[in-house]
């Protein structure tokens, strides 16, 4: 009895590991550069609800006859937090490079790919009863081997009906990332990886009743899943579906 009570009261850390969730999504639409590029930018805004990085690698390409014909310039742009803050900078960059294809055009300069250098921030939805202010500047976190990680808590807007925070690490320990590619005119793909093991209880291997920052792990898992489901619904509404 005493051991069970101690187990139930035990506090645990938020655990990160490689590929807790992997999504491979595909977009098909009108055979024109403008709408394909717009779909990639909208997907970036959705993915930006999950993570951000110090820099975003933006690669352009020249398209002819609906296919990628020649590589264009590639540049690392500063990514200041949520993707919404990046959008105006990215639009200015594309306009300055001439990557603003006209409606209906199959030829011209346009996006080829987008992706973070290293995703050093991930967003975590908090379960009911966990006050973001109570987390202070940090939260218990560890890697898949149980080694402690240095993770800073940064305030964020609510997501999926729940309060949320950004978790920021000076290293690559948060192990999340994505890549967006314009595969051709009218076709794009998204590869997304999230390293929060809350989203994969089978790999995390810990019971739902154990507590993290005063709330059971099961409630943390439900909040994280609801957030991811909301982002996936946003992508689906934009025409993104599992890759065939």
mmCIF file of C-alpha atoms in Angstrom:
data_model
loop_
_atom_site.group_PDB
_atom_site.id
_atom_site.type_symbol
_atom_site.label_atom_id
_atom_site.label_comp_id
_atom_site.label_asym_id
_atom_site.label_seq_id
_atom_site.Cartn_x
_atom_site.Cartn_y
_atom_site.Cartn_z
ATOM 1 C CA UNK A 1 0.000 0.000 0.000
ATOM 2 C CA UNK A 2 2.749 2.424 0.974
ATOM 3 C CA UNK A 3 4.684 1.761 -2.241
ATOM 4 C CA UNK A 4 1.595 2.317 -4.377
ATOM 5 C CA UNK A 5 0.886 5.607 -2.616
ATOM 6 C CA UNK A 6 4.464 6.738 -3.080
ATOM 7 C CA UNK A 7 4.313 5.836 -6.784
ATOM 8 C CA UNK A 8 1.070 7.798 -7.212
ATOM 9 C CA UNK A 9 2.536 10.868 -5.515
ATOM 10 C CA UNK A 10 5.842 10.708 -7.380
ATOM 11 C CA UNK A 11 6.582 13.715 -9.565
ATOM 12 C CA UNK A 12 8.044 13.083 -13.000
ATOM 13 C CA UNK A 13 9.746 15.151 -15.679
ATOM 14 C CA UNK A 14 8.581 15.957 -19.194
ATOM 15 C CA UNK A 15 10.429 13.496 -21.413
ATOM 16 C CA UNK A 16 11.769 14.061 -24.948
ATOM 17 C CA UNK A 17 13.087 11.618 -27.532
ATOM 18 C CA UNK A 18 13.407 11.200 -31.288
ATOM 19 C CA UNK A 19 10.287 10.904 -33.426
ATOM 20 C CA UNK A 20 7.570 10.567 -30.794
ATOM 21 C CA UNK A 21 5.259 11.610 -33.628
ATOM 22 C CA UNK A 22 6.036 11.634 -37.335
ATOM 23 C CA UNK A 23 3.637 13.018 -39.940
ATOM 24 C CA UNK A 24 4.108 12.816 -43.689
ATOM 25 C CA UNK A 25 1.513 14.938 -45.455
ATOM 26 C CA UNK A 26 0.850 15.685 -49.098
ATOM 27 C CA UNK A 27 -0.912 18.583 -50.834
ATOM 28 C CA UNK A 28 -2.349 18.625 -54.332
ATOM 29 C CA UNK A 29 -4.056 21.579 -55.922
ATOM 30 C CA UNK A 30 -4.311 23.719 -59.041
ATOM 31 C CA UNK A 31 -1.373 23.425 -61.433
ATOM 32 C CA UNK A 32 -0.044 26.908 -60.747
ATOM 33 C CA UNK A 33 2.869 28.215 -58.734
ATOM 34 C CA UNK A 34 0.989 30.896 -56.803
ATOM 35 C CA UNK A 35 -1.496 28.556 -55.104
ATOM 36 C CA UNK A 36 1.162 25.916 -54.441
ATOM 37 C CA UNK A 37 3.443 28.462 -52.769
ATOM 38 C CA UNK A 38 0.484 29.816 -50.770
ATOM 39 C CA UNK A 39 -0.304 26.290 -49.524
ATOM 40 C CA UNK A 40 3.286 25.880 -48.298
ATOM 41 C CA UNK A 41 3.183 29.221 -46.473
ATOM 42 C CA UNK A 42 -0.141 28.336 -44.838
ATOM 43 C CA UNK A 43 1.335 25.025 -43.705
ATOM 44 C CA UNK A 44 4.289 26.898 -42.203
ATOM 45 C CA UNK A 45 1.863 29.008 -40.166
ATOM 46 C CA UNK A 46 0.176 25.832 -38.865
ATOM 47 C CA UNK A 47 3.456 24.105 -38.017
ATOM 48 C CA UNK A 48 4.563 27.319 -36.324
ATOM 49 C CA UNK A 49 1.899 26.598 -33.702
ATOM 50 C CA UNK A 50 4.031 23.627 -32.620
ATOM 51 C CA UNK A 51 7.631 24.799 -32.799
ATOM 52 C CA UNK A 52 10.037 27.541 -33.826
ATOM 53 C CA UNK A 53 13.776 27.912 -34.361
ATOM 54 C CA UNK A 54 16.426 30.647 -34.348
ATOM 55 C CA UNK A 55 16.562 30.523 -38.155
ATOM 56 C CA UNK A 56 14.514 29.240 -41.049
ATOM 57 C CA UNK A 57 16.236 27.998 -44.209
ATOM 58 C CA UNK A 58 14.374 29.268 -47.286
ATOM 59 C CA UNK A 59 15.292 27.826 -50.692
ATOM 60 C CA UNK A 60 13.935 29.068 -54.015
ATOM 61 C CA UNK A 61 13.881 27.423 -57.437
ATOM 62 C CA UNK A 62 13.060 28.293 -61.027
ATOM 63 C CA UNK A 63 10.136 26.335 -62.470
ATOM 64 C CA UNK A 64 9.393 25.714 -66.125
ATOM 65 C CA UNK A 65 6.452 23.837 -67.589
ATOM 66 C CA UNK A 66 5.254 22.917 -64.104
ATOM 67 C CA UNK A 67 8.512 21.246 -63.023
ATOM 68 C CA UNK A 68 11.552 22.368 -61.062
ATOM 69 C CA UNK A 69 14.093 23.466 -63.651
ATOM 70 C CA UNK A 70 17.002 25.080 -61.753
ATOM 71 C CA UNK A 71 18.003 25.756 -58.153
ATOM 72 C CA UNK A 72 17.678 29.312 -56.928
ATOM 73 C CA UNK A 73 19.094 31.137 -53.887
ATOM 74 C CA UNK A 74 18.983 29.738 -50.360
ATOM 75 C CA UNK A 75 19.106 31.855 -47.222
ATOM 76 C CA UNK A 76 18.704 31.551 -43.454
ATOM 77 C CA UNK A 77 16.135 33.978 -42.080
ATOM 78 C CA UNK A 78 15.718 34.809 -38.404
ATOM 79 C CA UNK A 79 12.588 33.174 -36.987
ATOM 80 C CA UNK A 80 11.362 35.398 -34.111
ATOM 81 C CA UNK A 81 9.113 33.026 -32.191
ATOM 82 C CA UNK A 82 5.684 32.082 -33.587
ATOM 83 C CA UNK A 83 5.316 31.745 -37.349
ATOM 84 C CA UNK A 84 2.863 34.657 -37.399
ATOM 85 C CA UNK A 85 5.764 36.960 -36.538
ATOM 86 C CA UNK A 86 7.827 35.467 -39.356
ATOM 87 C CA UNK A 87 5.194 35.855 -42.091
ATOM 88 C CA UNK A 88 5.777 39.563 -42.905
ATOM 89 C CA UNK A 89 9.558 39.022 -43.058
ATOM 90 C CA UNK A 90 9.152 36.000 -45.312
ATOM 91 C CA UNK A 91 6.752 37.873 -47.609
ATOM 92 C CA UNK A 92 9.248 40.747 -47.935
ATOM 93 C CA UNK A 93 12.031 38.275 -48.697
ATOM 94 C CA UNK A 94 10.013 36.537 -51.419
ATOM 95 C CA UNK A 95 8.968 39.839 -52.961
ATOM 96 C CA UNK A 96 12.542 41.127 -52.899
ATOM 97 C CA UNK A 97 13.746 37.981 -54.677
ATOM 98 C CA UNK A 98 10.966 38.158 -57.256
ATOM 99 C CA UNK A 99 9.404 34.916 -56.017
ATOM 100 C CA UNK A 100 5.840 36.161 -56.412
ATOM 101 C CA UNK A 101 4.373 34.098 -59.266
ATOM 102 C CA UNK A 102 1.286 35.429 -61.020
ATOM 103 C CA UNK A 103 -2.030 33.606 -60.751
ATOM 104 C CA UNK A 104 -2.190 30.727 -63.214
ATOM 105 C CA UNK A 105 1.543 30.767 -64.006
ATOM 106 C CA UNK A 106 3.456 27.479 -64.236
ATOM 107 C CA UNK A 107 6.812 29.171 -64.882
ATOM 108 C CA UNK A 108 8.903 31.451 -62.717
ATOM 109 C CA UNK A 109 10.757 31.746 -59.417
ATOM 110 C CA UNK A 110 9.021 30.339 -56.337
ATOM 111 C CA UNK A 111 9.630 28.556 -53.060
ATOM 112 C CA UNK A 112 11.329 25.185 -53.231
ATOM 113 C CA UNK A 113 11.611 24.338 -49.515
ATOM 114 C CA UNK A 114 11.347 25.656 -45.968
ATOM 115 C CA UNK A 115 12.729 24.201 -42.771
ATOM 116 C CA UNK A 116 14.222 25.186 -39.412
ATOM 117 C CA UNK A 117 17.956 25.103 -38.753
ATOM 118 C CA UNK A 118 17.261 23.576 -35.319
ATOM 119 C CA UNK A 119 13.844 23.682 -33.627
ATOM 120 C CA UNK A 120 14.860 24.934 -30.200
ATOM 121 C CA UNK A 121 11.348 25.797 -29.058
ATOM 122 C CA UNK A 122 8.339 23.510 -28.852
ATOM 123 C CA UNK A 123 4.890 24.511 -27.701
ATOM 124 C CA UNK A 124 3.161 22.488 -24.998
ATOM 125 C CA UNK A 125 -0.523 22.779 -24.113
ATOM 126 C CA UNK A 126 -1.054 22.731 -20.349
ATOM 127 C CA UNK A 127 -3.762 20.618 -18.725
ATOM 128 C CA UNK A 128 -6.498 22.144 -16.586
ATOM 129 C CA UNK A 129 -5.204 23.074 -13.174
ATOM 130 C CA UNK A 130 -1.666 23.965 -14.276
ATOM 131 C CA UNK A 131 -1.083 27.721 -14.106
ATOM 132 C CA UNK A 132 1.639 28.902 -16.537
ATOM 133 C CA UNK A 133 2.783 31.449 -13.962
ATOM 134 C CA UNK A 134 3.305 28.669 -11.424
ATOM 135 C CA UNK A 135 5.864 27.009 -13.685
ATOM 136 C CA UNK A 136 8.227 29.930 -13.201
ATOM 137 C CA UNK A 137 11.237 29.996 -15.485
ATOM 138 C CA UNK A 138 11.634 26.236 -15.865
ATOM 139 C CA UNK A 139 9.987 22.832 -15.863
ATOM 140 C CA UNK A 140 11.409 19.384 -15.044
ATOM 141 C CA UNK A 141 12.542 17.793 -18.319
ATOM 142 C CA UNK A 142 14.726 14.874 -19.345
ATOM 143 C CA UNK A 143 15.827 12.957 -22.396
ATOM 144 C CA UNK A 144 14.768 9.423 -23.251
ATOM 145 C CA UNK A 145 17.574 8.007 -21.104
ATOM 146 C CA UNK A 146 16.338 9.918 -18.067
ATOM 147 C CA UNK A 147 19.143 12.486 -18.152
ATOM 148 C CA UNK A 148 18.091 15.996 -17.003
ATOM 149 C CA UNK A 149 17.624 18.662 -19.684
ATOM 150 C CA UNK A 150 17.836 22.427 -19.327
ATOM 151 C CA UNK A 151 14.465 23.780 -20.493
ATOM 152 C CA UNK A 152 13.209 27.331 -20.055
ATOM 153 C CA UNK A 153 9.503 28.214 -19.958
ATOM 154 C CA UNK A 154 8.412 31.099 -22.205
ATOM 155 C CA UNK A 155 4.825 32.438 -22.054
ATOM 156 C CA UNK A 156 2.538 31.700 -25.014
ATOM 157 C CA UNK A 157 -1.058 32.235 -26.079
ATOM 158 C CA UNK A 158 -3.669 29.540 -25.333
ATOM 159 C CA UNK A 159 -4.029 26.750 -27.909
ATOM 160 C CA UNK A 160 -6.889 24.327 -28.539
ATOM 161 C CA UNK A 161 -8.793 25.806 -25.602
ATOM 162 C CA UNK A 162 -5.909 25.257 -23.170
ATOM 163 C CA UNK A 163 -3.185 27.510 -21.771
ATOM 164 C CA UNK A 164 0.214 26.841 -23.298
ATOM 165 C CA UNK A 165 3.905 27.637 -22.955
ATOM 166 C CA UNK A 166 6.929 27.521 -25.205
ATOM 167 C CA UNK A 167 9.676 25.245 -23.921
ATOM 168 C CA UNK A 168 13.082 26.491 -24.988
ATOM 169 C CA UNK A 169 16.369 24.619 -24.862
ATOM 170 C CA UNK A 170 19.893 25.812 -25.687
ATOM 171 C CA UNK A 171 20.617 22.466 -27.353
ATOM 172 C CA UNK A 172 18.907 20.155 -29.844
ATOM 173 C CA UNK A 173 17.432 18.084 -27.013
ATOM 174 C CA UNK A 174 13.830 18.990 -27.856
ATOM 175 C CA UNK A 175 14.315 16.903 -31.032
ATOM 176 C CA UNK A 176 11.486 18.326 -33.125
ATOM 177 C CA UNK A 177 11.569 19.639 -36.666
ATOM 178 C CA UNK A 178 9.900 19.758 -40.055
ATOM 179 C CA UNK A 179 10.525 20.261 -43.747
ATOM 180 C CA UNK A 180 8.181 21.712 -46.359
ATOM 181 C CA UNK A 181 8.867 21.086 -50.041
ATOM 182 C CA UNK A 182 7.236 22.343 -53.192
ATOM 183 C CA UNK A 183 7.554 19.118 -55.148
ATOM 184 C CA UNK A 184 6.231 20.656 -58.344
ATOM 185 C CA UNK A 185 3.501 22.945 -59.577
ATOM 186 C CA UNK A 186 0.328 21.818 -57.821
ATOM 187 C CA UNK A 187 2.099 19.458 -55.432
ATOM 188 C CA UNK A 188 3.827 19.896 -52.055
ATOM 189 C CA UNK A 189 4.822 17.759 -49.096
ATOM 190 C CA UNK A 190 5.326 18.200 -45.355
ATOM 191 C CA UNK A 191 7.450 16.041 -43.071
ATOM 192 C CA UNK A 192 6.931 16.764 -39.382
ATOM 193 C CA UNK A 193 8.626 15.232 -36.347
ATOM 194 C CA UNK A 194 7.776 15.986 -32.714
ATOM 195 C CA UNK A 195 9.900 14.712 -29.856
ATOM 196 C CA UNK A 196 7.542 15.171 -26.882
ATOM 197 C CA UNK A 197 7.004 11.633 -25.605
ATOM 198 C CA UNK A 198 3.735 12.766 -24.018
ATOM 199 C CA UNK A 199 2.362 12.096 -27.487
ATOM 200 C CA UNK A 200 3.555 8.481 -27.451
ATOM 201 C CA UNK A 201 2.707 6.871 -24.084
ATOM 202 C CA UNK A 202 3.880 3.468 -25.334
ATOM 203 C CA UNK A 203 7.418 4.799 -25.672
ATOM 204 C CA UNK A 204 7.219 7.027 -22.618
ATOM 205 C CA UNK A 205 6.199 3.969 -20.621
ATOM 206 C CA UNK A 206 4.952 5.829 -17.543
ATOM 207 C CA UNK A 207 1.536 5.549 -15.923
ATOM 208 C CA UNK A 208 -1.078 8.251 -16.503
ATOM 209 C CA UNK A 209 -1.556 8.849 -12.769
ATOM 210 C CA UNK A 210 2.031 10.027 -12.147
ATOM 211 C CA UNK A 211 2.200 13.795 -11.716
ATOM 212 C CA UNK A 212 4.009 16.484 -13.681
ATOM 213 C CA UNK A 213 3.901 20.032 -12.265
ATOM 214 C CA UNK A 214 0.900 19.116 -10.139
ATOM 215 C CA UNK A 215 -1.227 17.406 -12.817
ATOM 216 C CA UNK A 216 -1.451 13.744 -13.824
ATOM 217 C CA UNK A 217 0.514 12.738 -16.921
ATOM 218 C CA UNK A 218 -2.730 11.523 -18.481
ATOM 219 C CA UNK A 219 -4.100 15.081 -18.499
ATOM 220 C CA UNK A 220 -0.863 16.406 -20.008
ATOM 221 C CA UNK A 221 -1.148 13.770 -22.728
ATOM 222 C CA UNK A 222 -4.761 14.683 -23.477
ATOM 223 C CA UNK A 223 -3.931 18.403 -23.743
ATOM 224 C CA UNK A 224 -0.932 17.726 -26.004
ATOM 225 C CA UNK A 225 -2.983 15.450 -28.260
ATOM 226 C CA UNK A 226 -5.800 18.000 -28.521
ATOM 227 C CA UNK A 227 -3.273 20.637 -29.594
ATOM 228 C CA UNK A 228 -1.729 18.369 -32.230
ATOM 229 C CA UNK A 229 -5.195 17.346 -33.460
ATOM 230 C CA UNK A 230 -6.135 21.032 -33.853
ATOM 231 C CA UNK A 231 -3.021 21.688 -35.944
ATOM 232 C CA UNK A 232 -3.700 18.615 -38.077
ATOM 233 C CA UNK A 233 -7.303 19.748 -38.606
ATOM 234 C CA UNK A 234 -5.985 23.134 -39.758
ATOM 235 C CA UNK A 235 -3.648 21.424 -42.222
ATOM 236 C CA UNK A 236 -6.419 19.147 -43.444
ATOM 237 C CA UNK A 237 -8.665 22.168 -44.033
ATOM 238 C CA UNK A 238 -5.861 23.565 -46.213
ATOM 239 C CA UNK A 239 -5.835 20.437 -48.374
ATOM 240 C CA UNK A 240 -3.042 18.483 -46.660
ATOM 241 C CA UNK A 241 -3.584 14.733 -46.268
ATOM 242 C CA UNK A 242 -1.463 11.657 -45.384
ATOM 243 C CA UNK A 243 1.019 10.898 -48.119
ATOM 244 C CA UNK A 244 -0.009 8.110 -50.447
#
